JSON list of C-alpha atoms in Angstrom, two decimals:
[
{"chain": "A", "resi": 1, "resn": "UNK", "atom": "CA", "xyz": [0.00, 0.00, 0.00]},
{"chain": "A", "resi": 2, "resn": "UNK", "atom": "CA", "xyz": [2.99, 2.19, 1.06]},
{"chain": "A", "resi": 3, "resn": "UNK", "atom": "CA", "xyz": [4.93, 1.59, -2.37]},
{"chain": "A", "resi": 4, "resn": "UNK", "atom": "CA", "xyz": [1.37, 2.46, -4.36]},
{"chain": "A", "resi": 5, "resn": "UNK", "atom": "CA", "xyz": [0.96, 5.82, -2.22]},
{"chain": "A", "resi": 6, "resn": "UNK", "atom": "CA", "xyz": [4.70, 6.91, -2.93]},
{"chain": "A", "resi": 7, "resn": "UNK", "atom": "CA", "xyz": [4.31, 5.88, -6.60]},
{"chain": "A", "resi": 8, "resn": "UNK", "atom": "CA", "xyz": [1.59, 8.20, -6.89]},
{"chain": "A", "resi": 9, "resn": "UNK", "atom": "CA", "xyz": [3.12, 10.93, -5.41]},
{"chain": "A", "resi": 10, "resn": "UNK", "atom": "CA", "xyz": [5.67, 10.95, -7.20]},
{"chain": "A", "resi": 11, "resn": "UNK", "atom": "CA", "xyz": [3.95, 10.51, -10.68]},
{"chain": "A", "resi": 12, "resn": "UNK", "atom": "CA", "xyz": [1.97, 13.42, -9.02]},
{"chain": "A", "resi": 13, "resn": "UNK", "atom": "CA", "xyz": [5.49, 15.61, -8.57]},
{"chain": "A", "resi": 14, "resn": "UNK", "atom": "CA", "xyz": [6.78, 14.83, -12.12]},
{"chain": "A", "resi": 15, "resn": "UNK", "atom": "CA", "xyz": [3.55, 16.30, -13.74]},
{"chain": "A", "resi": 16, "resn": "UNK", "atom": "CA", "xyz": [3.52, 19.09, -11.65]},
{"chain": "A", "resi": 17, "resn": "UNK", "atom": "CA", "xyz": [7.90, 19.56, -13.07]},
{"chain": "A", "resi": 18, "resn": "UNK", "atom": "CA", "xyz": [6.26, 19.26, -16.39]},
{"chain": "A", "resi": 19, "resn": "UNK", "atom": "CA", "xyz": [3.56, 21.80, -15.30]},
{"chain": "A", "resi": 20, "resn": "UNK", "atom": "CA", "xyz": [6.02, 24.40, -14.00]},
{"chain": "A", "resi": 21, "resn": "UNK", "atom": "CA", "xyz": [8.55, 23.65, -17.14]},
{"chain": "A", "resi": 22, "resn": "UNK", "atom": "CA", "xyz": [5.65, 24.43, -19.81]},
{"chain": "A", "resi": 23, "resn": "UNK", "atom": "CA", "xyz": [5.43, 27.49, -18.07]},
{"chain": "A", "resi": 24, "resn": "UNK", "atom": "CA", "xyz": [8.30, 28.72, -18.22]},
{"chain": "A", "resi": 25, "resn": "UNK", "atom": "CA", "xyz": [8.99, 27.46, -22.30]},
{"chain": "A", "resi": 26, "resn": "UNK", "atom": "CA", "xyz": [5.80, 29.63, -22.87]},
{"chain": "A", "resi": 27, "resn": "UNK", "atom": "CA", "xyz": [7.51, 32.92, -21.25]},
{"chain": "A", "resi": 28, "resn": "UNK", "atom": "CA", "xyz": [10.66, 32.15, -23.43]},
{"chain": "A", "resi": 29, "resn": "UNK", "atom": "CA", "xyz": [8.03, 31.81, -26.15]},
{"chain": "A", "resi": 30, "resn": "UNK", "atom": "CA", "xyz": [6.39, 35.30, -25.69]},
{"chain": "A", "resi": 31, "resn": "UNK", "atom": "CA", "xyz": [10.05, 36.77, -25.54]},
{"chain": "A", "resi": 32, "resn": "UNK", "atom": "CA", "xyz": [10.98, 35.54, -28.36]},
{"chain": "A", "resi": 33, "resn": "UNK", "atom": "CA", "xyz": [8.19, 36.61, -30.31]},
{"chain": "A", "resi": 34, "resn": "UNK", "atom": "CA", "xyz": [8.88, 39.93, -28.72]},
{"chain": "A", "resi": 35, "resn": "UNK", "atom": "CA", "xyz": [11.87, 39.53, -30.36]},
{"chain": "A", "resi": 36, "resn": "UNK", "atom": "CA", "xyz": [10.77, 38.50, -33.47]},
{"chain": "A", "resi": 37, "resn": "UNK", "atom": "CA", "xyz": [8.81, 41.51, -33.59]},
{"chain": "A", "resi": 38, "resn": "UNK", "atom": "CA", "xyz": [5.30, 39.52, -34.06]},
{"chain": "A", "resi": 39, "resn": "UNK", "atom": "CA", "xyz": [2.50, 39.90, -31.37]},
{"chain": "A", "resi": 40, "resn": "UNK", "atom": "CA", "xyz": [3.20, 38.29, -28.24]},
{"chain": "A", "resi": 41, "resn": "UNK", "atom": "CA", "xyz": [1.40, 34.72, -27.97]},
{"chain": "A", "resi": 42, "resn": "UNK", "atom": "CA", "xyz": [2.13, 34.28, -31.68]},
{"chain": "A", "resi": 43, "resn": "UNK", "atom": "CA", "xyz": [2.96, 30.96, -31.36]},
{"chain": "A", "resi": 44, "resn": "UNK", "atom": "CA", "xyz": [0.36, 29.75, -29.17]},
{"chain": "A", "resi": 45, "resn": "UNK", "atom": "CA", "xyz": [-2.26, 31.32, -31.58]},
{"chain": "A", "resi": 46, "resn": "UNK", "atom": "CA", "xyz": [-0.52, 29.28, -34.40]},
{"chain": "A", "resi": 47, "resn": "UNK", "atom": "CA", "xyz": [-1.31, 26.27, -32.61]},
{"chain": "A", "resi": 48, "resn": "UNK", "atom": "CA", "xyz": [-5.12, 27.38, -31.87]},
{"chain": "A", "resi": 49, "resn": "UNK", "atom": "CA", "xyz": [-5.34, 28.31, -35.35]},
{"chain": "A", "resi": 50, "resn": "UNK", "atom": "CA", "xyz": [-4.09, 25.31, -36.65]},
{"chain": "A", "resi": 51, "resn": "UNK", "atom": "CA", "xyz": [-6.94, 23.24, -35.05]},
{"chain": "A", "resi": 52, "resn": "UNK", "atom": "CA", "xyz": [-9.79, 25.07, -36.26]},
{"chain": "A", "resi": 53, "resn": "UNK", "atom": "CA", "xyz": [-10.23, 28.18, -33.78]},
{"chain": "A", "resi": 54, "resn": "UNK", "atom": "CA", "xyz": [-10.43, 31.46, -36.31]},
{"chain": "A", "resi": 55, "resn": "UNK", "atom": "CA", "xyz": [-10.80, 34.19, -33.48]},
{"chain": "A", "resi": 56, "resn": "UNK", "atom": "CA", "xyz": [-6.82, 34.89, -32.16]},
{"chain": "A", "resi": 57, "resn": "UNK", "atom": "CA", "xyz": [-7.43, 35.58, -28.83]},
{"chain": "A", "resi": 58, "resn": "UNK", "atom": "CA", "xyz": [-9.80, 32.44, -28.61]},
{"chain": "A", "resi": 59, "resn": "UNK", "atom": "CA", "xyz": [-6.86, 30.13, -30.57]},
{"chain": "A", "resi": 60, "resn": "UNK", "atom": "CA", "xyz": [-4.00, 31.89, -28.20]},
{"chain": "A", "resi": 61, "resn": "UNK", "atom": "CA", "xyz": [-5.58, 30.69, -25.21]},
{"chain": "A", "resi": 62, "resn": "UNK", "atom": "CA", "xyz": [-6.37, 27.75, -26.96]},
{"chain": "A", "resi": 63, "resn": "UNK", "atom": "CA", "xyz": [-3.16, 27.38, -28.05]},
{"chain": "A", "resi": 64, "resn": "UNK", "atom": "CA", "xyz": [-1.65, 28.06, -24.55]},
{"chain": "A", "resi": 65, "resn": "UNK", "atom": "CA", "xyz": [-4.22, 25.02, -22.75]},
{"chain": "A", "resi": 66, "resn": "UNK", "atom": "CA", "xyz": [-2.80, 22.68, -25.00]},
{"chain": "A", "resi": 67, "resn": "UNK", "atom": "CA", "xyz": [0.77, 23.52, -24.43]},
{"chain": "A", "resi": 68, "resn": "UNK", "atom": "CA", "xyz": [0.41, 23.41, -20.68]},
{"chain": "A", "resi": 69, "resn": "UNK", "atom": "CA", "xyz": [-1.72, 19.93, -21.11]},
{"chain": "A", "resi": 70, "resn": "UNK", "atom": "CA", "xyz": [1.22, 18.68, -23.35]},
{"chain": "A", "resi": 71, "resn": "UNK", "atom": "CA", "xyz": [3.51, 19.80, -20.42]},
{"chain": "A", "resi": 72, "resn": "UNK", "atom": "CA", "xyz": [2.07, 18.19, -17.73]},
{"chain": "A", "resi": 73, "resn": "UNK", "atom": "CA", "xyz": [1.30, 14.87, -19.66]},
{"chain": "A", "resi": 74, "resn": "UNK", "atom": "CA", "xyz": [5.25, 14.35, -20.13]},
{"chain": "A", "resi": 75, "resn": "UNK", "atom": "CA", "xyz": [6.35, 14.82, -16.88]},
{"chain": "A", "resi": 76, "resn": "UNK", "atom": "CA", "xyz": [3.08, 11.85, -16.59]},
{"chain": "A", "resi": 77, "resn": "UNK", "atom": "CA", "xyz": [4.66, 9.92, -18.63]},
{"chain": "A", "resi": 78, "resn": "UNK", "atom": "CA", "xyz": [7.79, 10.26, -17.71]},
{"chain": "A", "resi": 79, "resn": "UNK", "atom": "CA", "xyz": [7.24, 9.85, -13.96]},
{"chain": "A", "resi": 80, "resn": "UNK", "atom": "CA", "xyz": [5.63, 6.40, -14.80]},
{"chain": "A", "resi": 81, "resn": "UNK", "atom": "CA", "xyz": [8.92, 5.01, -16.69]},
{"chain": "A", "resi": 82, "resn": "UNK", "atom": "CA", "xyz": [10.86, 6.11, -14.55]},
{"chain": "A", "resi": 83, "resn": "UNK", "atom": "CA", "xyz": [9.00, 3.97, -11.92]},
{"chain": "A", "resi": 84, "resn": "UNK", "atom": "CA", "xyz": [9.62, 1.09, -13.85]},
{"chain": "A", "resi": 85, "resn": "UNK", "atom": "CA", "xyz": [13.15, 1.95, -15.13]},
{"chain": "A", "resi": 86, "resn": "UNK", "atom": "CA", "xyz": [14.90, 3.12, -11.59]},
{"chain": "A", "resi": 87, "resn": "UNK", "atom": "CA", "xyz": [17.90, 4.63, -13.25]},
{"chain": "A", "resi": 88, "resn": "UNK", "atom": "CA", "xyz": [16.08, 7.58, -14.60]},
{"chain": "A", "resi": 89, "resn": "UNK", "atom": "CA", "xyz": [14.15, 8.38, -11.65]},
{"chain": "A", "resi": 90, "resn": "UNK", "atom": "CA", "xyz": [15.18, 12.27, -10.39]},
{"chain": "A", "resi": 91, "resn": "UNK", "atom": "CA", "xyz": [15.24, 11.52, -6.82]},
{"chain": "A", "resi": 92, "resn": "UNK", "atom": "CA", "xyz": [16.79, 14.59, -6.00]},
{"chain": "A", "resi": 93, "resn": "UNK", "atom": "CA", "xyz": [17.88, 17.89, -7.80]},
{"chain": "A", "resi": 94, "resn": "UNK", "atom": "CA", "xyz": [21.50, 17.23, -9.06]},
{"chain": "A", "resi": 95, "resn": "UNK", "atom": "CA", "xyz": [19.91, 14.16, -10.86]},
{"chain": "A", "resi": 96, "resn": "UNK", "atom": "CA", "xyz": [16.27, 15.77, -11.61]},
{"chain": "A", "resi": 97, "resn": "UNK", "atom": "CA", "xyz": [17.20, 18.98, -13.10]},
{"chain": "A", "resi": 98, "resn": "UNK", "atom": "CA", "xyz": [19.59, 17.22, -16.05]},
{"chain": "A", "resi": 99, "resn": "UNK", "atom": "CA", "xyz": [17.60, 14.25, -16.52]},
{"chain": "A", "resi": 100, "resn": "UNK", "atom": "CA", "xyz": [14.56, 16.92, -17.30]},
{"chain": "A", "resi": 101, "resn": "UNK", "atom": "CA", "xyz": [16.21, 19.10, -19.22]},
{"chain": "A", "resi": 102, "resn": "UNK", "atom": "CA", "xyz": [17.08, 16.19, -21.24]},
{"chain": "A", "resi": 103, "resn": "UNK", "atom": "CA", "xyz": [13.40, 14.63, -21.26]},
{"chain": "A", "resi": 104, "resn": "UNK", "atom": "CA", "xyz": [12.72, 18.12, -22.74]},
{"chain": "A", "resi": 105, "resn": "UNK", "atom": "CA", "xyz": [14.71, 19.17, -25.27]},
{"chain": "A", "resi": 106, "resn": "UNK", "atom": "CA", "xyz": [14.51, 15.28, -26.70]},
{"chain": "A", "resi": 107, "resn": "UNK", "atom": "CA", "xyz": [10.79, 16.29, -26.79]},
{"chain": "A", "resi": 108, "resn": "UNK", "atom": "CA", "xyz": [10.83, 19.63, -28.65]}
]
């Protein structure tokens, strides 16, 4: 019962790491496209856009749900392999910080 708990928990913790990286990938996002020179949330209203939604606003946060969603369903999935497959488990932050970083730039 204990292992199933801690499981849990910690499938909760590595959504909530993919939660709080999404996050901060859409702030680079909006800086770049302050960069760029195109209107901020450009690329979340390409995404909105691109799955029907004609209104801007409507496909930025649109755009920005589903970003966030895909976020938080990686760290998911990554928290349950690395339940099964111990060695990639981020126990603590000198392991958890690379072994994310790599989880997401081998997703973008």
């Amino acid at each position: 019962m204990e292992s199933q708990k801690t499981s849990k928990l910690f499938i909760l913790y590595c959504s909530l790491a993919g939660f709080i990286s999404a996050w901060a990938i859409s702030g680079l996002l909006v800086i770049v496209d302050l960069i760029s020179g195109t209107p901020p949330g450009t690329f979340f209203a390409v995404i909105g856009i691109s799955i029907g939604f004609t209104d801007t606003t409507t496909a930025q946060y649109i755009g920005f749900a589903l970003h966030v969603l895909t976020g938080i369903t990686a760290g998911n999935i990554f928290g349950q392999l690395a339940i099964f497959w111990r060695n990639i488990a981020p126990y603590n932050a000198r392991y958890g910080v690379p072994r994310g970083l790599i989880v997401g730039i081998a997703l973008w």
